[in-house]
Coordinates of C-alpha atoms and ligand atoms in Angstrom, one line a residue:
M1 CA -17.2 14.1 -4.2
I2 CA -13.7 13.5 -5.4
I3 CA -11.5 12.1 -2.6
N4 CA -8.3 14.1 -2.5
G5 CA -5.6 11.6 -1.8
K6 CA -2.9 14.2 -2.0
L7 CA -4.6 16.2 0.8
Q8 CA -5.2 13.2 2.9
S9 CA -1.6 12.1 2.4
E10 CA -0.3 15.6 3.4
K11 CA -2.5 15.5 6.6
L12 CA -1.1 12.1 7.6
R13 CA 2.5 13.1 6.9
K14 CA 2.1 16.3 9.0
K15 CA 0.8 14.2 11.9
I16 CA 3.8 11.8 11.4
K17 CA 6.2 14.8 11.3
N18 CA 4.8 16.2 14.6
E19 CA 5.0 12.9 16.3
I20 CA 8.6 12.3 15.2
L21 CA 9.6 15.8 16.5
S22 CA 8.1 15.1 19.9
L23 CA 9.6 11.6 20.1
K24 CA 13.0 13.1 19.1
R25 CA 12.7 15.6 21.9
K26 CA 11.9 12.9 24.5
T27 CA 14.1 10.1 23.4
K28 CA 16.8 11.8 21.2
K29 CA 16.1 9.0 18.7
T30 CA 14.7 9.2 15.1
P31 CA 13.0 6.4 13.1
K32 CA 15.1 5.1 10.2
L33 CA 13.9 3.3 7.1
S34 CA 16.2 1.0 5.1
V35 CA 15.2 0.3 1.5
I36 CA 16.9 -2.4 -0.6
L37 CA 16.7 -1.7 -4.3
I38 CA 17.9 -4.4 -6.7
G39 CA 18.5 -3.6 -10.4
N40 CA 17.4 -0.6 -12.4
Y41 CA 13.8 -1.1 -13.2
L42 CA 12.6 2.5 -13.7
P43 CA 9.3 2.5 -11.9
S44 CA 11.0 1.1 -8.8
Q45 CA 13.8 3.7 -9.0
I46 CA 11.2 6.5 -9.1
Y47 CA 9.1 5.0 -6.3
V48 CA 12.1 4.5 -4.1
R49 CA 13.3 8.1 -4.7
N50 CA 9.9 9.4 -3.7
K51 CA 9.9 7.3 -0.5
E52 CA 13.3 8.8 0.4
K53 CA 12.2 12.3 -0.3
M54 CA 9.0 12.0 1.7
A55 CA 10.9 10.3 4.6
K56 CA 13.3 13.3 4.8
E57 CA 10.3 15.7 4.7
V58 CA 8.8 14.2 7.8
G59 CA 12.2 14.2 9.6
M60 CA 12.8 10.4 9.3
K61 CA 16.2 9.0 8.5
S62 CA 16.3 6.8 5.4
E63 CA 18.8 5.0 3.3
I64 CA 18.7 3.2 -0.1
I65 CA 20.9 0.2 -0.4
R66 CA 21.4 -0.5 -4.1
Y67 CA 22.5 -3.8 -5.8
H68 CA 23.0 -4.7 -9.4
S69 CA 20.4 -7.1 -10.9
N70 CA 22.6 -10.2 -10.9
I71 CA 23.4 -10.0 -7.1
P72 CA 23.2 -13.5 -5.5
E73 CA 20.1 -14.1 -3.3
K74 CA 22.4 -15.0 -0.3
T75 CA 24.0 -11.5 -0.4
I76 CA 20.6 -9.9 0.0
I77 CA 19.6 -12.4 2.8
S78 CA 22.9 -11.6 4.7
K79 CA 22.2 -7.8 4.4
I80 CA 18.6 -8.2 5.7
I81 CA 19.9 -10.2 8.7
Q82 CA 22.4 -7.5 9.4
L83 CA 19.6 -4.8 9.2
N84 CA 17.4 -7.0 11.4
K85 CA 20.1 -6.8 14.1
N86 CA 20.8 -3.1 13.8
K87 CA 19.1 -1.3 16.6
N88 CA 19.1 2.0 14.7
I89 CA 16.9 0.6 11.9
S90 CA 13.2 0.8 12.5
G91 CA 11.9 -0.5 9.2
I92 CA 13.2 -2.6 6.3
L93 CA 11.7 -2.7 2.8
V94 CA 12.9 -4.7 -0.2
Q95 CA 11.5 -3.0 -3.3
L96 CA 9.5 -5.4 -5.6
P97 CA 9.6 -6.8 -8.2
L98 CA 12.8 -8.8 -7.8
P99 CA 15.0 -10.2 -10.5
K100 CA 13.9 -13.8 -11.5
H101 CA 16.7 -15.6 -9.7
I102 CA 15.8 -14.2 -6.3
K103 CA 12.8 -15.9 -4.6
K104 CA 10.5 -13.3 -3.2
E105 CA 9.3 -15.5 -0.3
N106 CA 12.9 -16.1 0.9
I107 CA 13.4 -12.4 1.1
I108 CA 10.1 -11.6 2.7
N109 CA 10.5 -14.4 5.3
T110 CA 13.9 -13.1 6.3
I111 CA 12.7 -9.6 7.3
D112 CA 12.1 -9.3 11.0
P113 CA 8.3 -9.1 11.3
K114 CA 8.7 -6.2 13.7
K115 CA 10.6 -4.3 11.0
D116 CA 8.4 -5.5 8.1
V117 CA 7.0 -2.0 7.1
D118 CA 5.4 -3.5 3.9
G119 CA 3.4 -6.0 6.0
F120 CA 4.2 -8.9 3.7
N121 CA 5.9 -11.3 6.2
P122 CA 3.6 -14.3 6.8
I123 CA 3.6 -13.4 10.6
N124 CA 2.1 -10.1 9.8
V125 CA -0.3 -11.6 7.2
G126 CA -1.4 -14.2 9.7
N127 CA -1.8 -11.6 12.5
L128 CA -3.9 -9.4 10.3
A129 CA -6.1 -12.4 9.2
S130 CA -6.6 -13.4 12.8
G131 CA -7.6 -9.9 13.8
Y132 CA -4.5 -9.3 16.0
N133 CA -2.2 -6.4 15.9
A134 CA -0.2 -6.5 12.6
I135 CA 1.7 -4.3 10.3
V136 CA -0.7 -3.8 7.4
P137 CA 0.4 -3.5 3.8
C138 CA 0.6 0.2 2.8
T139 CA -1.8 0.4 -0.1
P140 CA -4.8 -1.3 1.5
L141 CA -4.1 0.7 4.7
G142 CA -4.2 3.9 2.6
C143 CA -7.4 2.8 0.9
L144 CA -9.1 2.3 4.3
K145 CA -8.0 5.7 5.5
L146 CA -9.5 7.2 2.3
I147 CA -12.8 5.4 2.8
K148 CA -12.9 6.6 6.4
S149 CA -12.3 10.2 5.3
V150 CA -15.7 9.9 3.7
K151 CA -17.5 7.6 6.1
K152 CA -16.4 6.7 9.6
N153 CA -18.7 3.8 10.4
L154 CA -18.6 1.1 7.8
S155 CA -20.5 -1.5 9.8
G156 CA -22.9 -3.5 7.7
K157 CA -21.8 -2.0 4.4
H158 CA -21.3 -4.4 1.5
A159 CA -17.8 -4.0 0.1
V160 CA -16.8 -5.6 -3.2
I161 CA -13.1 -5.9 -3.9
I162 CA -11.9 -6.6 -7.5
G163 CA -8.6 -8.4 -7.3
R164 CA -7.2 -11.1 -4.8
S165 CA -3.5 -10.3 -4.7
N166 CA -1.5 -10.6 -1.6
L167 CA -0.5 -7.0 -2.0
N168 CA -4.0 -5.4 -2.3
G169 CA -7.1 -7.6 -2.5
K170 CA -6.5 -10.0 0.4
P171 CA -5.3 -7.6 3.0
M172 CA -8.1 -5.2 2.0
T173 CA -10.6 -8.0 2.7
Q174 CA -9.2 -8.5 6.2
L175 CA -9.3 -4.7 7.0
L176 CA -12.9 -4.4 5.9
L177 CA -14.0 -7.5 7.8
K178 CA -12.5 -5.9 10.9
E179 CA -14.7 -2.8 10.1
N180 CA -17.7 -5.2 10.1
C181 CA -18.3 -4.9 6.4
T182 CA -19.8 -7.8 4.4
V183 CA -17.0 -8.5 1.9
T184 CA -17.2 -10.0 -1.5
I185 CA -13.9 -10.6 -3.3
V186 CA -14.0 -11.1 -7.1
H187 CA -11.3 -11.9 -9.6
S188 CA -10.6 -12.9 -13.2
K189 CA -12.6 -16.2 -12.9
T190 CA -15.7 -14.6 -11.3
K191 CA -18.9 -14.9 -13.2
N192 CA -21.3 -11.9 -13.4
L193 CA -18.6 -9.4 -12.4
K194 CA -20.8 -6.5 -13.3
T195 CA -23.7 -7.7 -11.2
Q196 CA -21.5 -8.4 -8.2
C197 CA -19.9 -4.9 -8.4
S198 CA -23.3 -3.2 -8.9
Q199 CA -24.3 -4.4 -5.4
A200 CA -21.4 -2.7 -3.6
D201 CA -21.7 0.1 -1.1
I202 CA -17.9 0.3 -1.3
L203 CA -16.2 -0.8 -4.5
I204 CA -12.4 -1.3 -4.5
A205 CA -10.7 -1.9 -7.9
A206 CA -7.2 -3.4 -7.6
V207 CA -6.9 -5.1 -11.0
G208 CA -4.5 -3.5 -13.4
V209 CA -7.0 -3.3 -16.3
P210 CA -7.6 0.3 -17.6
K211 CA -11.1 1.6 -17.1
L212 CA -12.5 -1.9 -16.4
V213 CA -15.3 -0.5 -14.1
K214 CA -18.0 1.2 -16.1
K215 CA -20.9 3.4 -15.0
D216 CA -23.4 0.6 -15.1
W217 CA -21.2 -1.5 -12.8
V218 CA -21.6 0.8 -9.8
K219 CA -24.5 1.4 -7.4
R220 CA -25.7 5.0 -7.1
G221 CA -24.3 6.7 -4.0
S222 CA -21.4 4.2 -3.5
I223 CA -17.8 4.9 -2.5
I224 CA -15.3 3.9 -5.2
I225 CA -11.6 3.4 -4.5
D226 CA -9.4 3.0 -7.6
V227 CA -6.1 1.3 -6.9
G228 CA -5.1 0.7 -10.5
I229 CA -2.1 2.4 -12.1
N230 CA -2.1 1.8 -15.8
K231 CA -0.1 3.5 -18.5
V232 CA -2.2 4.1 -21.6
K233 CA -0.4 6.0 -24.3
D234 CA 1.3 8.7 -22.3
K235 CA -1.3 8.9 -19.5
I236 CA -1.8 7.2 -16.2
V237 CA -5.3 5.9 -15.8
G238 CA -7.0 3.7 -13.1
D239 CA -9.1 0.6 -13.2
V240 CA -12.3 2.7 -13.1
D241 CA -13.8 4.8 -16.0
F242 CA -13.6 7.9 -13.8
K243 CA -15.3 10.4 -16.1
M244 CA -18.5 8.3 -16.3
V245 CA -18.5 6.7 -12.8
V246 CA -17.9 10.1 -11.0
K247 CA -21.5 11.0 -12.0
K248 CA -23.0 8.1 -10.1
A249 CA -20.7 7.7 -7.1
R250 CA -21.0 9.4 -3.7
A251 CA -17.3 9.6 -3.5
I252 CA -14.4 8.4 -5.8
T253 CA -10.6 8.5 -5.8
P254 CA -9.0 9.9 -9.0
V255 CA -5.9 8.4 -10.7
P256 CA -3.4 10.0 -10.3
G257 CA -3.9 11.8 -7.0
G258 CA -6.0 9.2 -5.1
V259 CA -4.6 6.0 -3.6
G260 CA -1.0 6.6 -4.8
P261 CA 0.0 9.4 -2.5
M262 CA -1.5 7.6 0.5
T263 CA 0.6 4.5 -0.1
I264 CA 3.9 6.3 0.7
A265 CA 2.3 8.2 3.6
C266 CA 1.2 4.8 5.1
L267 CA 4.8 3.4 4.6
L268 CA 6.1 6.3 6.8
N269 CA 3.2 5.6 9.2
N270 CA 4.2 1.9 9.4
T271 CA 7.9 2.9 10.0
L272 CA 7.0 5.2 12.8
E273 CA 4.8 2.5 14.4
C274 CA 7.7 0.0 14.2
F275 CA 10.0 2.6 15.9
K276 CA 7.4 3.2 18.6
A277 CA 6.9 -0.5 19.2
R278 CA 10.6 -1.0 19.8
Ligands
LIG301 P1 -2.1 -8.4 -9.5 O1 -1.2 -9.1 -8.5 O2 -1.8 -8.5 -10.9 O3 -3.6 -8.8 -9.2 C1 -4.6 -8.4 -10.0 C2 -5.9 -9.1 -9.6 O4 -6.9 -8.7 -10.5 C3 -5.9 -10.6 -9.6 O5 -6.6 -11.1 -8.5 C4 -6.7 -10.9 -10.9 O6 -7.4 -12.1 -10.9 C5 -7.6 -9.8 -11.0 N1 -8.0 -9.5 -12.4 C6 -7.2 -9.4 -13.5 N2 -8.0 -9.1 -14.6 C7 -9.3 -9.1 -14.2 C8 -10.5 -9.0 -14.8 N3 -10.6 -8.7 -16.1 N4 -11.6 -9.0 -14.1 C9 -11.6 -9.3 -12.8 N5 -10.5 -9.5 -12.1 C10 -9.3 -9.4 -12.8 O7 -2.1 -6.8 -9.2 P2 -1.9 -5.9 -7.9 O8 -0.5 -6.0 -7.5 O9 -2.9 -6.2 -6.9 O10 -2.1 -4.5 -8.5 C11 -3.4 -4.1 -9.1 C12 -3.3 -2.7 -9.6 O11 -3.0 -1.8 -8.6 C13 -2.2 -2.5 -10.7 O12 -2.7 -1.6 -11.6 C14 -1.1 -1.9 -9.9 O13 -0.2 -1.1 -10.7 C15 -1.9 -1.1 -8.9 N6 -1.2 -0.7 -7.6 C16 -1.3 0.5 -7.2 C17 -0.7 0.9 -6.0 C18 -0.9 2.3 -5.5 O14 -0.2 2.7 -4.6 N7 -1.9 3.0 -6.0 C19 0.0 0.0 -5.3 C20 0.1 -1.3 -5.7 C21 -0.5 -1.7 -6.9 P3 -6.7 -13.6 -10.7 O15 -6.3 -13.7 -9.3 O16 -7.8 -14.5 -11.1 O17 -5.6 -13.6 -11.7

């Protein structure tokens, strides 16, 4: 089974759209997402444009605040403080990566945790790790929704996550622990990577190495989630050798069309949740 991320994303966005409509009727208010974009890194420009387009499609207000790449850090900090105070703004996102002179942690720490739609603020990271209510980073949240579209009860399953980034691997670990999975997290220094992966009922690859996961790395009947986005020649490929692994997996996400579309849908979901919480 190929997990259709586009379809799952459409379903989630439709649900968000209906909820925004009904909230609008009741409260006369609409959620609004503010995105800060610094510099002209092309992938960020494309990503931010897609976020804005999809926000409009679900009836959400959105704005992109653009700065040139040599803007001082303090200008961004002041802008975030202003957005934190603005009652009309439900969610704030600063598009990463940032120019070298701007410290990522200073930016992330300034965003009000209640408006932190990316879920990167340490308050949200800590709440997630403690099993409390938290805003969850969009990609891992999307991955969990995709896994659950195939299997609802994950209790007792062995999940192996390749990659330990703050963006993907670590929050994915917390989400799967909450689902009562037994979680193994592996990375570039792990020995016997192939053996570790071959024991997974659920294998999540968030690495950034094209087609790293081969057919003999996966257990027959497992669920495979490929987070990787790698440009090879003119094609986008994942971290999993899809053509070979698909023959062995119970379910697998393709790249493109798997995790990617869910990430933006989960961003809209987080923005709506922030709006409702306020
Ligand atoms: P990252 O911060 O570079 O982390 C990569 C992780 O993979 C690190 O933990 C690293 O180990 C590990 N790793 C690297 N090479 C390895 C190897 N040969 N064997 C085992 N582990 C290895 O990357 P990221 O931000 O998590 O992103 C991972 C991938 O997901 C990228 O392709 C990115 O473009 C993609 N991505 C996709 C979406 C989406 O919406 N689909 C969103 C975000 C990111 P160490 O910690 O030891 O260095």
